[in-house]
Short mmCIF file of C-alpha atoms in Angstrom, two decimals:
data_model
loop_
_atom_site.label_atom_id
_atom_site.label_comp_id
_atom_site.label_asym_id
_atom_site.label_seq_id
_atom_site.Cartn_x
_atom_site.Cartn_y
_atom_site.Cartn_z
CA MET J 14 -8.04 -4.27 -1.50
CA SER J 15 -8.65 -7.02 -4.03
CA ASP J 16 -6.51 -10.11 -4.21
CA THR J 17 -3.31 -9.77 -6.24
CA GLY J 18 -4.09 -12.96 -8.14
CA SER J 19 -7.52 -11.79 -9.38
CA LEU J 20 -6.45 -10.75 -12.90
CA ASN J 21 -8.87 -12.38 -15.36
CA LEU J 22 -6.82 -12.45 -18.56
CA LEU J 23 -9.80 -13.58 -20.65
CA ARG J 24 -11.91 -10.56 -19.67
CA PHE J 25 -11.28 -8.55 -22.83
CA SER J 26 -14.11 -6.14 -21.98
CA ASP J 27 -11.87 -4.80 -19.19
CA PRO J 28 -9.80 -1.97 -20.78
CA LYS J 29 -6.73 -2.72 -18.67
CA ILE J 30 -6.75 -6.43 -19.69
CA LYS J 31 -7.15 -5.44 -23.36
CA THR J 32 -4.20 -3.01 -22.95
CA LEU J 33 -2.06 -5.73 -21.34
CA HIS J 34 -2.67 -8.10 -24.26
CA LEU J 35 -2.04 -5.36 -26.84
CA THR J 36 1.21 -4.47 -25.09
CA TRP J 37 2.75 -7.87 -24.45
CA PHE J 38 2.16 -8.83 -28.07
CA ALA J 39 3.93 -5.66 -29.22
CA PHE J 40 6.91 -6.69 -27.06
CA PHE J 41 6.65 -10.28 -28.39
CA LEU J 42 7.02 -8.94 -31.96
CA THR J 43 10.02 -6.75 -31.09
CA PHE J 44 11.84 -9.80 -29.71
CA ALA J 45 10.82 -11.93 -32.69
CA VAL J 46 12.27 -9.27 -35.02
CA TRP J 47 15.37 -8.78 -32.86
CA PHE J 48 16.27 -12.49 -32.87
CA ALA J 49 14.76 -13.54 -36.22
CA HIS J 50 18.27 -14.11 -37.65
CA ALA J 51 19.42 -16.50 -34.88
CA PRO J 52 17.80 -19.78 -36.01
CA LEU J 53 18.66 -19.05 -39.65
CA LEU J 54 22.35 -18.17 -39.26
CA SER J 55 23.54 -21.29 -41.09
CA SER J 56 21.36 -20.39 -44.11
CA ILE J 57 22.51 -16.76 -44.02
CA GLN J 58 26.16 -17.88 -43.80
CA ALA J 59 25.78 -20.22 -46.78
CA SER J 60 23.79 -17.73 -48.85
CA LEU J 61 26.34 -14.91 -48.53
CA SER J 62 29.49 -17.07 -48.08
CA LEU J 63 30.27 -15.55 -44.67
CA THR J 64 33.15 -16.60 -42.43
CA ASP J 65 32.66 -17.74 -38.84
CA ALA J 66 34.24 -14.46 -37.66
CA GLN J 67 31.70 -12.45 -39.69
CA ILE J 68 28.85 -14.41 -38.10
CA ARG J 69 30.24 -13.77 -34.61
CA ALA J 70 30.48 -10.08 -35.46
CA LEU J 71 26.79 -10.05 -36.45
CA LEU J 72 25.89 -11.50 -33.01
CA ILE J 73 27.86 -8.75 -31.24
CA LEU J 74 26.40 -6.02 -33.48
CA ASN J 75 22.91 -7.30 -32.60
CA VAL J 76 23.22 -6.09 -29.00
CA ALA J 77 25.67 -3.19 -29.40
CA ILE J 78 23.21 -0.30 -29.73
CA THR J 79 20.61 -1.67 -27.30
CA ILE J 80 22.35 -0.19 -24.26
CA PRO J 81 22.07 3.48 -25.31
CA ALA J 82 18.77 2.78 -27.12
CA ARG J 83 17.03 1.79 -23.88
CA ILE J 84 18.15 5.05 -22.26
CA VAL J 85 16.99 7.16 -25.21
CA VAL J 86 13.66 5.34 -25.63
CA GLY J 87 13.04 5.69 -21.86
CA MET J 88 13.31 9.46 -22.19
CA LEU J 89 11.11 9.54 -25.31
CA VAL J 90 8.34 7.46 -23.75
CA ASP J 91 8.21 9.65 -20.63
CA LYS J 92 7.96 12.76 -22.80
CA TYR J 93 5.67 11.66 -25.64
CA GLY J 94 3.79 8.64 -24.24
CA PRO J 95 3.97 4.90 -25.01
CA ARG J 96 1.33 4.82 -27.76
CA ILE J 97 3.18 6.91 -30.32
CA ILE J 98 6.66 5.63 -29.39
CA TYR J 99 5.75 1.91 -29.49
CA SER J 100 3.87 2.33 -32.79
CA GLY J 101 6.81 4.21 -34.30
CA LEU J 102 9.35 1.66 -33.07
CA LEU J 103 7.36 -1.25 -34.52
CA ILE J 104 6.96 0.42 -37.93
CA ILE J 105 10.60 1.57 -38.19
CA SER J 106 11.81 -1.86 -37.05
CA ALA J 107 9.68 -3.49 -39.75
CA PHE J 108 11.57 -1.61 -42.50
CA LEU J 109 14.94 -2.45 -40.87
CA CYS J 110 13.94 -6.13 -40.61
CA ILE J 111 12.94 -6.27 -44.29
CA GLY J 112 16.16 -4.44 -45.21
CA PHE J 113 18.19 -7.07 -43.33
CA ALA J 114 16.25 -9.87 -45.05
CA PHE J 115 17.13 -8.66 -48.54
CA ALA J 116 20.70 -7.43 -47.87
CA ASN J 117 23.09 -8.78 -50.53
CA THR J 118 26.45 -7.74 -49.04
CA TYR J 119 28.02 -8.30 -45.67
CA THR J 120 28.34 -4.54 -45.11
CA SER J 121 24.61 -3.90 -45.57
CA LEU J 122 23.81 -7.01 -43.51
CA ALA J 123 25.99 -5.72 -40.65
CA ILE J 124 24.53 -2.20 -40.78
CA PHE J 125 20.93 -3.46 -40.64
CA ARG J 126 21.80 -5.91 -37.84
CA PHE J 127 23.44 -3.06 -35.85
CA LEU J 128 20.41 -0.78 -36.30
CA LEU J 129 18.02 -3.61 -35.36
CA GLY J 130 19.58 -3.61 -31.90
CA PHE J 131 17.31 -0.53 -31.33
CA VAL J 132 14.23 -2.77 -31.37
CA GLY J 133 15.50 -4.28 -28.12
CA ALA J 134 14.45 -1.05 -26.41
CA GLY J 135 10.77 -1.82 -27.01
CA PHE J 136 10.60 -3.56 -23.64
CA VAL J 137 10.98 -0.22 -21.82
CA ILE J 138 7.91 1.31 -23.48
CA GLY J 139 5.50 -1.34 -22.26
CA ILE J 140 6.78 -1.13 -18.69
CA ARG J 141 5.57 2.49 -18.52
CA LEU J 142 2.29 1.72 -20.31
CA VAL J 143 1.36 -1.26 -18.10
CA SER J 144 2.18 0.75 -14.98
CA GLU J 145 -0.35 3.40 -16.06
CA TRP J 146 -3.19 0.85 -16.26
CA PHE J 147 -2.72 -1.36 -13.19
CA PRO J 148 -2.90 -0.48 -9.47
CA ALA J 149 0.10 -1.06 -7.20
CA HIS J 150 -1.21 -4.36 -5.79
CA GLN J 151 -1.44 -5.87 -9.31
CA VAL J 152 1.35 -4.12 -11.18
CA GLY J 153 3.96 -6.77 -10.46
CA THR J 154 1.80 -9.56 -11.85
CA ALA J 155 0.85 -7.47 -14.90
CA GLU J 156 4.46 -6.41 -15.62
CA GLY J 157 5.55 -10.05 -15.19
CA ILE J 158 3.02 -11.23 -17.77
CA TYR J 159 4.07 -8.43 -20.11
CA GLY J 160 7.78 -9.25 -19.75
CA GLY J 161 7.50 -13.06 -19.69
CA TRP J 162 5.06 -13.52 -22.57
CA GLY J 163 6.76 -10.82 -24.65
CA ASN J 164 10.23 -12.30 -24.06
CA PHE J 165 8.92 -15.53 -25.59
CA GLY J 166 9.10 -13.83 -29.00
CA SER J 167 12.73 -14.94 -29.38
CA ALA J 168 11.86 -18.57 -28.57
CA ALA J 169 8.88 -18.45 -30.96
CA ALA J 170 11.16 -17.17 -33.73
CA ALA J 171 13.61 -20.01 -33.04
CA MET J 172 10.82 -22.60 -33.22
CA LEU J 173 8.86 -21.27 -36.21
CA LEU J 174 11.19 -19.49 -38.62
CA PRO J 175 13.19 -22.50 -39.85
CA THR J 176 9.89 -24.19 -40.75
CA ILE J 177 8.56 -21.03 -42.44
CA ALA J 178 11.82 -20.77 -44.43
CA LEU J 179 11.37 -24.37 -45.60
CA MET J 180 7.76 -23.62 -46.60
CA TYR J 181 8.95 -20.76 -48.81
CA GLY J 182 11.69 -23.05 -50.12
CA GLY J 183 14.71 -22.31 -52.25
CA ASP J 184 17.96 -20.54 -51.39
CA ASP J 185 16.06 -17.38 -50.42
CA GLY J 186 13.61 -19.05 -48.04
CA TRP J 187 15.39 -17.49 -45.05
CA ARG J 188 14.95 -14.04 -46.57
CA TYR J 189 11.18 -14.40 -46.99
CA ALA J 190 10.83 -15.88 -43.48
CA ILE J 191 12.60 -12.91 -41.84
CA ALA J 192 10.79 -10.41 -44.09
CA SER J 193 7.44 -11.97 -43.08
CA VAL J 194 8.18 -11.15 -39.41
CA GLY J 195 8.96 -7.58 -40.46
CA VAL J 196 5.67 -7.22 -42.36
CA VAL J 197 3.66 -8.49 -39.35
CA CYS J 198 5.58 -6.11 -37.08
CA GLY J 199 4.81 -3.09 -39.27
CA LEU J 200 1.11 -3.92 -39.61
CA TYR J 201 0.84 -4.42 -35.84
CA GLY J 202 2.40 -0.98 -35.32
CA LEU J 203 -0.70 0.46 -37.06
CA VAL J 204 -3.04 -1.73 -34.97
CA PHE J 205 -1.30 -0.65 -31.77
CA TYR J 206 -1.63 3.03 -32.65
CA LYS J 207 -5.32 2.61 -33.33
CA TYR J 208 -6.28 0.71 -30.17
CA ALA J 209 -3.73 1.53 -27.45
CA ARG J 210 -4.14 4.49 -25.06
CA ASN J 211 -1.50 5.97 -22.77
CA THR J 212 -3.75 6.02 -19.66
CA PRO J 213 -7.24 4.96 -18.58
CA LYS J 214 -9.93 7.50 -19.37
CA GLY J 215 -9.72 10.47 -17.03
CA SER J 216 -6.20 9.69 -15.78
CA ILE J 217 -3.26 12.06 -16.13
CA TYR J 218 -0.07 11.08 -17.93
CA PHE J 219 2.70 12.54 -15.76
CA LYS J 220 5.80 13.82 -17.57
CA PRO J 221 9.20 14.85 -16.23
CA LYS J 222 9.75 18.62 -16.01
CA LYS J 223 12.93 18.44 -18.09
CA THR J 224 14.29 16.03 -20.70
CA GLY J 225 17.83 15.20 -21.69
CA ALA J 226 18.87 13.41 -18.52
CA MET J 227 17.30 11.75 -15.50
CA GLU J 228 16.25 14.13 -12.73
CA VAL J 229 17.40 13.37 -9.17
CA THR J 230 16.44 15.03 -5.89
CA SER J 231 19.66 15.22 -3.86
CA TRP J 232 23.34 16.01 -4.49
CA GLY J 233 24.37 12.53 -3.35
CA ASP J 234 21.98 11.01 -5.90
CA LEU J 235 23.46 13.21 -8.63
CA TRP J 236 26.95 11.79 -8.03
CA LEU J 237 25.51 8.26 -7.85
CA LEU J 238 23.69 8.78 -11.19
CA ILE J 239 26.92 9.94 -12.88
CA ALA J 240 28.78 6.94 -11.42
CA MET J 241 26.03 4.52 -12.59
CA ASN J 242 26.47 5.76 -16.17
CA ILE J 243 30.12 4.66 -16.30
CA PRO J 244 29.53 0.86 -16.59
CA MET J 245 27.31 1.41 -19.66
CA TYR J 246 30.14 3.18 -21.49
CA LEU J 247 32.64 0.56 -20.37
CA ALA J 248 30.36 -2.16 -21.81
CA LEU J 249 30.21 -0.30 -25.14
CA GLY J 250 34.01 -0.02 -25.02
CA ILE J 251 34.23 -3.81 -24.55
CA LEU J 252 31.98 -4.30 -27.58
CA ALA J 253 34.24 -2.03 -29.68
CA TRP J 254 37.25 -4.08 -28.52
CA ARG J 255 35.51 -7.37 -29.41
CA LEU J 256 34.84 -6.07 -32.95
CA SER J 257 38.52 -5.10 -33.38
CA PRO J 258 41.39 -7.39 -34.48
CA ALA J 259 41.62 -8.56 -30.85
CA GLY J 260 38.16 -10.10 -31.29
CA VAL J 261 36.28 -10.83 -34.53
CA ASN J 262 38.28 -8.38 -36.70
CA LEU J 263 35.32 -6.48 -38.18
CA PHE J 264 37.45 -3.34 -38.39
CA ASP J 265 41.09 -2.42 -37.78
CA GLU J 266 42.63 -1.12 -34.56
CA SER J 267 42.50 2.56 -35.56
CA TRP J 268 38.70 2.36 -35.82
CA MET J 269 38.54 0.84 -32.35
CA TYR J 270 40.42 3.85 -30.93
CA ILE J 271 38.08 6.21 -32.82
CA PHE J 272 35.04 4.47 -31.28
CA LEU J 273 36.60 4.61 -27.81
CA GLY J 274 37.32 8.33 -28.28
CA VAL J 275 33.69 8.90 -29.33
CA LEU J 276 32.51 7.08 -26.19
CA VAL J 277 34.66 9.31 -23.98
CA VAL J 278 33.23 12.44 -25.67
CA LEU J 279 29.68 11.12 -25.28
CA PHE J 280 30.24 10.37 -21.61
CA ILE J 281 31.54 13.89 -21.00
CA PHE J 282 28.55 15.34 -22.89
CA GLN J 283 26.06 13.21 -20.95
CA THR J 284 27.67 14.16 -17.65
CA GLN J 285 27.39 17.86 -18.57
CA GLN J 286 23.72 17.31 -19.53
CA THR J 287 23.04 15.49 -16.26
CA TRP J 288 24.63 18.33 -14.30
CA ARG J 289 22.76 21.02 -16.26
CA ILE J 290 19.37 19.31 -15.84
CA ASN J 291 19.82 18.82 -12.09
CA ALA J 292 22.07 21.54 -10.63
CA GLU J 293 19.55 24.41 -10.74
CA HIS J 294 16.68 22.69 -8.91
CA LEU J 295 19.08 21.09 -6.41
CA ARG J 296 20.52 24.52 -5.51
CA GLU J 297 16.99 25.84 -5.03
CA GLY J 298 16.10 22.83 -2.88
CA VAL J 299 13.64 20.07 -3.71
CA PRO J 300 10.39 20.00 -1.66
CA GLU J 301 10.26 16.94 0.60
CA MET J 302 7.09 15.52 -1.03
CA GLN J 303 8.75 15.52 -4.48
CA LYS J 304 11.87 13.61 -3.43
CA TYR J 305 12.66 10.02 -4.37
CA SER J 306 15.69 7.85 -3.63
CA PHE J 307 17.93 7.17 -6.63
CA LYS J 308 19.60 4.51 -4.46
CA GLN J 309 16.54 2.37 -5.25
CA VAL J 310 17.25 2.69 -8.99
CA GLY J 311 20.93 1.82 -8.52
CA ILE J 312 20.11 -1.34 -6.56
CA LEU J 313 17.53 -2.47 -9.14
CA ASN J 314 20.14 -1.86 -11.89
CA VAL J 315 22.53 -4.24 -10.11
CA ALA J 316 19.77 -6.84 -9.68
CA TYR J 317 18.84 -6.69 -13.37
CA PHE J 318 22.54 -6.94 -14.32
CA ALA J 319 22.60 -10.33 -12.53
CA THR J 320 19.17 -11.56 -13.71
CA PHE J 321 18.56 -10.47 -17.31
CA GLY J 322 22.26 -10.02 -18.00
CA SER J 323 22.96 -13.64 -17.10
CA GLU J 324 19.90 -14.85 -19.04
CA LEU J 325 21.02 -13.14 -22.26
CA ALA J 326 24.51 -14.55 -21.86
CA VAL J 327 23.48 -18.10 -20.90
CA VAL J 328 20.82 -18.43 -23.64
CA SER J 329 23.45 -17.63 -26.28
CA MET J 330 25.97 -20.24 -25.04
CA LEU J 331 23.81 -23.03 -23.57
CA PRO J 332 23.28 -25.12 -26.78
CA LEU J 333 27.05 -25.24 -27.31
CA PHE J 334 27.57 -26.05 -23.61
CA PHE J 335 25.29 -29.12 -23.86
CA LEU J 336 26.82 -30.16 -27.19
CA GLN J 337 30.40 -30.04 -25.87
CA THR J 338 29.67 -31.45 -22.39
CA PHE J 339 27.65 -34.54 -23.30
CA GLU J 340 28.87 -37.01 -25.93
CA GLY J 341 26.51 -38.25 -28.61
CA LEU J 342 24.22 -35.19 -28.74
CA THR J 343 23.37 -33.67 -32.13
CA PRO J 344 23.19 -29.87 -32.51
CA VAL J 345 19.40 -30.15 -32.82
CA THR J 346 19.08 -32.17 -29.59
CA ALA J 347 21.44 -29.82 -27.74
CA GLY J 348 19.37 -26.86 -28.91
CA LEU J 349 16.15 -28.47 -27.69
CA LEU J 350 17.66 -29.28 -24.29
CA ALA J 351 18.92 -25.72 -23.94
CA SER J 352 15.60 -24.17 -25.03
CA GLY J 353 14.11 -25.04 -21.64
CA PHE J 354 15.98 -22.07 -20.17
CA ALA J 355 14.16 -19.49 -22.35
CA PHE J 356 10.89 -21.46 -22.39
CA MET J 357 10.47 -20.92 -18.63
CA ASN J 358 9.82 -17.21 -19.30
CA LEU J 359 6.15 -17.93 -19.97
CA VAL J 360 5.49 -18.77 -16.34
CA SER J 361 8.54 -17.73 -14.27
CA ARG J 362 8.57 -13.99 -14.94
CA PRO J 363 4.84 -13.57 -14.21
CA MET J 364 5.34 -15.68 -11.06
CA GLY J 365 8.14 -13.36 -9.95
CA GLY J 366 5.81 -10.37 -10.33
CA TRP J 367 3.05 -12.20 -8.49
CA PHE J 368 5.38 -13.16 -5.60
CA SER J 369 6.37 -9.52 -5.35
CA ASP J 370 2.75 -8.34 -5.21
CA LYS J 371 1.80 -11.03 -2.70
CA PHE J 372 4.77 -11.35 -0.35
CA GLY J 373 6.57 -8.01 -0.59
CA ARG J 374 9.02 -6.45 -3.06
CA ARG J 375 12.27 -6.69 -1.12
CA ARG J 376 11.62 -10.09 0.46
CA SER J 377 10.73 -11.66 -2.92
CA MET J 378 13.83 -10.24 -4.53
CA LEU J 379 16.10 -11.59 -1.79
CA VAL J 380 14.68 -15.11 -2.12
CA LEU J 381 14.79 -15.13 -5.92
CA ILE J 382 18.34 -13.73 -6.28
CA ALA J 383 19.55 -16.22 -3.64
CA GLY J 384 17.90 -19.02 -5.66
CA LEU J 385 19.64 -17.70 -8.79
CA ALA J 386 23.04 -17.82 -7.09
CA VAL J 387 22.48 -21.42 -5.94
CA GLY J 388 21.17 -22.37 -9.41
CA TYR J 389 24.25 -21.07 -11.24
CA PHE J 390 26.54 -22.70 -8.66
CA LEU J 391 24.89 -26.06 -9.39
CA MET J 392 25.17 -25.44 -13.15
CA GLY J 393 28.89 -24.91 -12.61
CA LEU J 394 29.10 -28.45 -11.23
CA ILE J 395 27.55 -30.07 -14.37
CA ASP J 396 29.99 -32.24 -16.28
CA SER J 397 29.91 -35.22 -18.67
CA TYR J 398 29.24 -37.67 -15.81
CA TRP J 399 25.86 -36.10 -14.97
CA TRP J 400 22.61 -37.73 -15.99
CA ILE J 401 21.33 -35.50 -18.81
CA PRO J 402 17.73 -35.20 -17.49
CA LEU J 403 19.16 -34.02 -14.14
CA ALA J 404 21.31 -31.44 -15.89
CA VAL J 405 18.25 -30.14 -17.77
CA LEU J 406 16.23 -30.07 -14.54
CA VAL J 407 18.93 -27.99 -12.77
CA THR J 408 19.09 -25.66 -15.77
CA MET J 409 15.31 -25.09 -15.80
CA ALA J 410 15.18 -24.63 -12.00
CA CYS J 411 17.95 -22.02 -12.27
CA SER J 412 16.12 -20.26 -15.10
CA PHE J 413 12.99 -20.05 -12.97
CA PHE J 414 14.83 -18.00 -10.33
CA VAL J 415 16.59 -15.90 -12.99
CA GLN J 416 13.38 -14.90 -14.78
CA ALA J 417 11.27 -14.62 -11.64
CA GLY J 418 13.96 -12.27 -10.34
CA GLU J 419 13.50 -10.16 -13.48
CA GLY J 420 9.77 -10.05 -12.78
CA ALA J 421 10.43 -8.93 -9.20
CA VAL J 422 12.76 -6.11 -10.35
CA PHE J 423 10.18 -4.71 -12.75
CA SER J 424 7.35 -5.05 -10.28
CA MET J 425 9.11 -2.35 -8.27
CA ILE J 426 10.38 0.02 -10.96
CA PRO J 427 6.94 1.65 -11.63
CA LEU J 428 6.62 2.43 -7.89
CA ILE J 429 9.63 4.76 -7.58
CA LYS J 430 8.70 7.89 -9.60
CA ARG J 431 5.77 7.62 -12.04
CA SER J 432 6.77 10.49 -14.34
CA MET J 433 10.19 8.89 -14.91
CA THR J 434 9.21 5.21 -15.11
CA GLY J 435 10.38 5.04 -18.73
CA GLN J 436 13.83 6.41 -17.88
CA ILE J 437 14.21 4.19 -14.80
CA ALA J 438 13.11 1.13 -16.79
CA GLY J 439 15.46 2.17 -19.60
CA MET J 440 18.44 2.37 -17.26
CA ALA J 441 17.68 -0.96 -15.58
CA GLY J 442 17.11 -2.56 -18.98
CA ALA J 443 20.44 -1.17 -20.21
CA TYR J 444 22.15 -2.70 -17.16
CA GLY J 445 20.75 -6.08 -18.24
CA ASN J 446 22.58 -5.69 -21.54
CA VAL J 447 25.71 -4.50 -19.72
CA GLY J 448 25.56 -7.71 -17.69
CA ALA J 449 25.36 -9.81 -20.85
CA VAL J 450 28.38 -8.07 -22.35
CA VAL J 451 30.42 -8.54 -19.16
CA TYR J 452 29.43 -12.20 -18.69
CA LEU J 453 30.08 -13.14 -22.33
CA THR J 454 33.43 -11.38 -22.17
CA VAL J 455 34.29 -13.43 -19.07
CA LEU J 456 33.25 -16.58 -20.97
CA SER J 457 35.77 -15.83 -23.71
CA PHE J 458 38.58 -16.25 -21.13
CA VAL J 459 37.39 -19.05 -18.82
CA SER J 460 35.81 -22.52 -18.83
CA TYR J 461 32.07 -23.09 -18.76
CA SER J 462 32.08 -24.09 -15.07
CA THR J 463 34.08 -20.98 -14.06
CA PHE J 464 31.65 -18.87 -16.11
CA PHE J 465 28.70 -20.18 -14.10
CA PHE J 466 30.57 -19.71 -10.81
CA VAL J 467 31.35 -16.07 -11.75
CA ILE J 468 27.62 -15.39 -12.34
CA ALA J 469 26.79 -17.01 -8.97
CA ALA J 470 29.40 -14.85 -7.21
CA SER J 471 28.14 -11.65 -8.88
CA ALA J 472 24.60 -12.58 -7.80
CA LEU J 473 25.81 -12.57 -4.19
CA VAL J 474 26.91 -8.96 -4.70
CA GLY J 475 23.38 -8.21 -5.92
CA LEU J 476 22.02 -9.95 -2.84
CA VAL J 477 24.02 -7.67 -0.53
CA ALA J 478 22.79 -4.61 -2.47
CA ILE J 479 19.15 -5.71 -2.11
CA LEU J 480 19.57 -5.71 1.70
CA PHE J 481 19.69 -1.89 1.39
CA LEU J 482 16.53 -1.69 -0.75
CA ASP J 483 13.54 0.12 0.75
CA ASN J 484 10.07 -1.37 0.32
CA PRO J 485 7.66 1.03 -1.44
CA LYS J 486 5.00 2.19 0.97
CA GLY J 487 2.27 4.77 1.18
CA HIS J 488 2.16 7.18 -1.75
CA ILE J 489 4.44 8.82 -4.30
CA THR J 490 3.74 12.42 -5.30
CA GLU J 491 3.63 14.02 -8.75
CA VAL J 492 3.24 17.77 -9.26
CA LEU J 493 1.77 19.16 -12.50
CA PRO J 494 3.22 22.35 -14.11
CA ASP J 495 0.29 24.36 -12.70
CA GLY J 496 1.23 23.27 -9.16
CA THR J 497 -1.57 20.70 -8.77
CA VAL J 498 -0.43 17.87 -6.51
CA HIS J 499 -1.40 14.26 -7.22
CA THR J 500 -0.66 11.23 -5.03
CA ILE J 501 -0.30 7.68 -6.36
CA ASP J 502 -0.74 4.67 -4.09
CA VAL J 503 2.28 2.34 -4.19
CA GLY J 504 0.94 -0.32 -1.84
CA HIS J 505 1.91 -1.56 1.57
CA LYS J 506 3.99 -4.62 0.85
#
């Protein structure tokens, strides 16, 4: 077996390397589109005379639909393949981005921002695509590069878009800057469709037998799947509450109860779908070679809740934390100091995947989540008496463990059940957003230090869960509709 660190990223003649570059850049653009508004919020607020509450509502709307979107896109990518779904997402997102850029009323601005939350599901598509092209002993490193470099799209937007808006000039500079990202996204959707392929030549793209809900292979797993769906609906309920008069007052209380009622109906419908999809084949009995453990998925969901969930929450509050903790900082300086947290993605997430390939999936995850817990505990101790460079160093060290932990989680997801990698990635990704909603809700009630301590404590829960994780070993089995059996090596680590 070749060394896990032998990926030559400059070898564009290698189809799998070309596919990796095509895919991470698609993810990069989705994040650039998703967060294009963030560095230009002051210009948007001034241009449309928005209140602070309306701006806060836009930030909540930006992540509201991403939780169900990741589930839906996971199903679509497993059924139709990454090439068509990623291309379609990029092109549709381009039109939504341009629509947001030229919105003239708060209502249209809010609708486009809500719909643009769907672009946050692009991450799931590439996870499945990269897993098709790389063997088990390299998939962690490849997924880490895909996730880390793609995630940098939000940081790139923050760094470049204010300058691009100034280059356009005038009161509408922000509009042309955001629209430019949309145009690039749409054009790249066409490029991706032309050059990307779902699998290497001669390989089979395995699809789930049924669509509409995730398939499980035991009755216990069915009950666990239904239970794991509940936190996603609770998070959406929290978002509805935060948009009500109790939060940013986007709509009145009666609308909040309508949304909560809709969520209850959707949960009942999804539970019925889950039961319908699974009950028949569970009654018949699932052959031993086709079984997989949904417990693995549940544990990885919890790990991603703590890793990506905390990253999303912390990135959104860190500039303000620095500004309010240390006297004499300007908003620009505070933003630069805080940017180190997101900037680490370029190296830390790939490193997490590489650690996982090299030293074992479960062992790497234990070390990285433990490091995350220690990192957030130390961040909780930061106050105005700290030396600012030391505070930044602690922040960047913590972010390394957070993002490396994300890389470790997604190094393992493609090794559970190949035909459902999109759905498994979608559920774990959704749990990351659930984590962000929960952590930011906690922040609205407590001090900054308590907020960091809560994340550290929740990471310890994830650490206990990971103790029950099984290392992938040997092979996983996929059976085609004609009964042909295929085995896929998932490594020995």
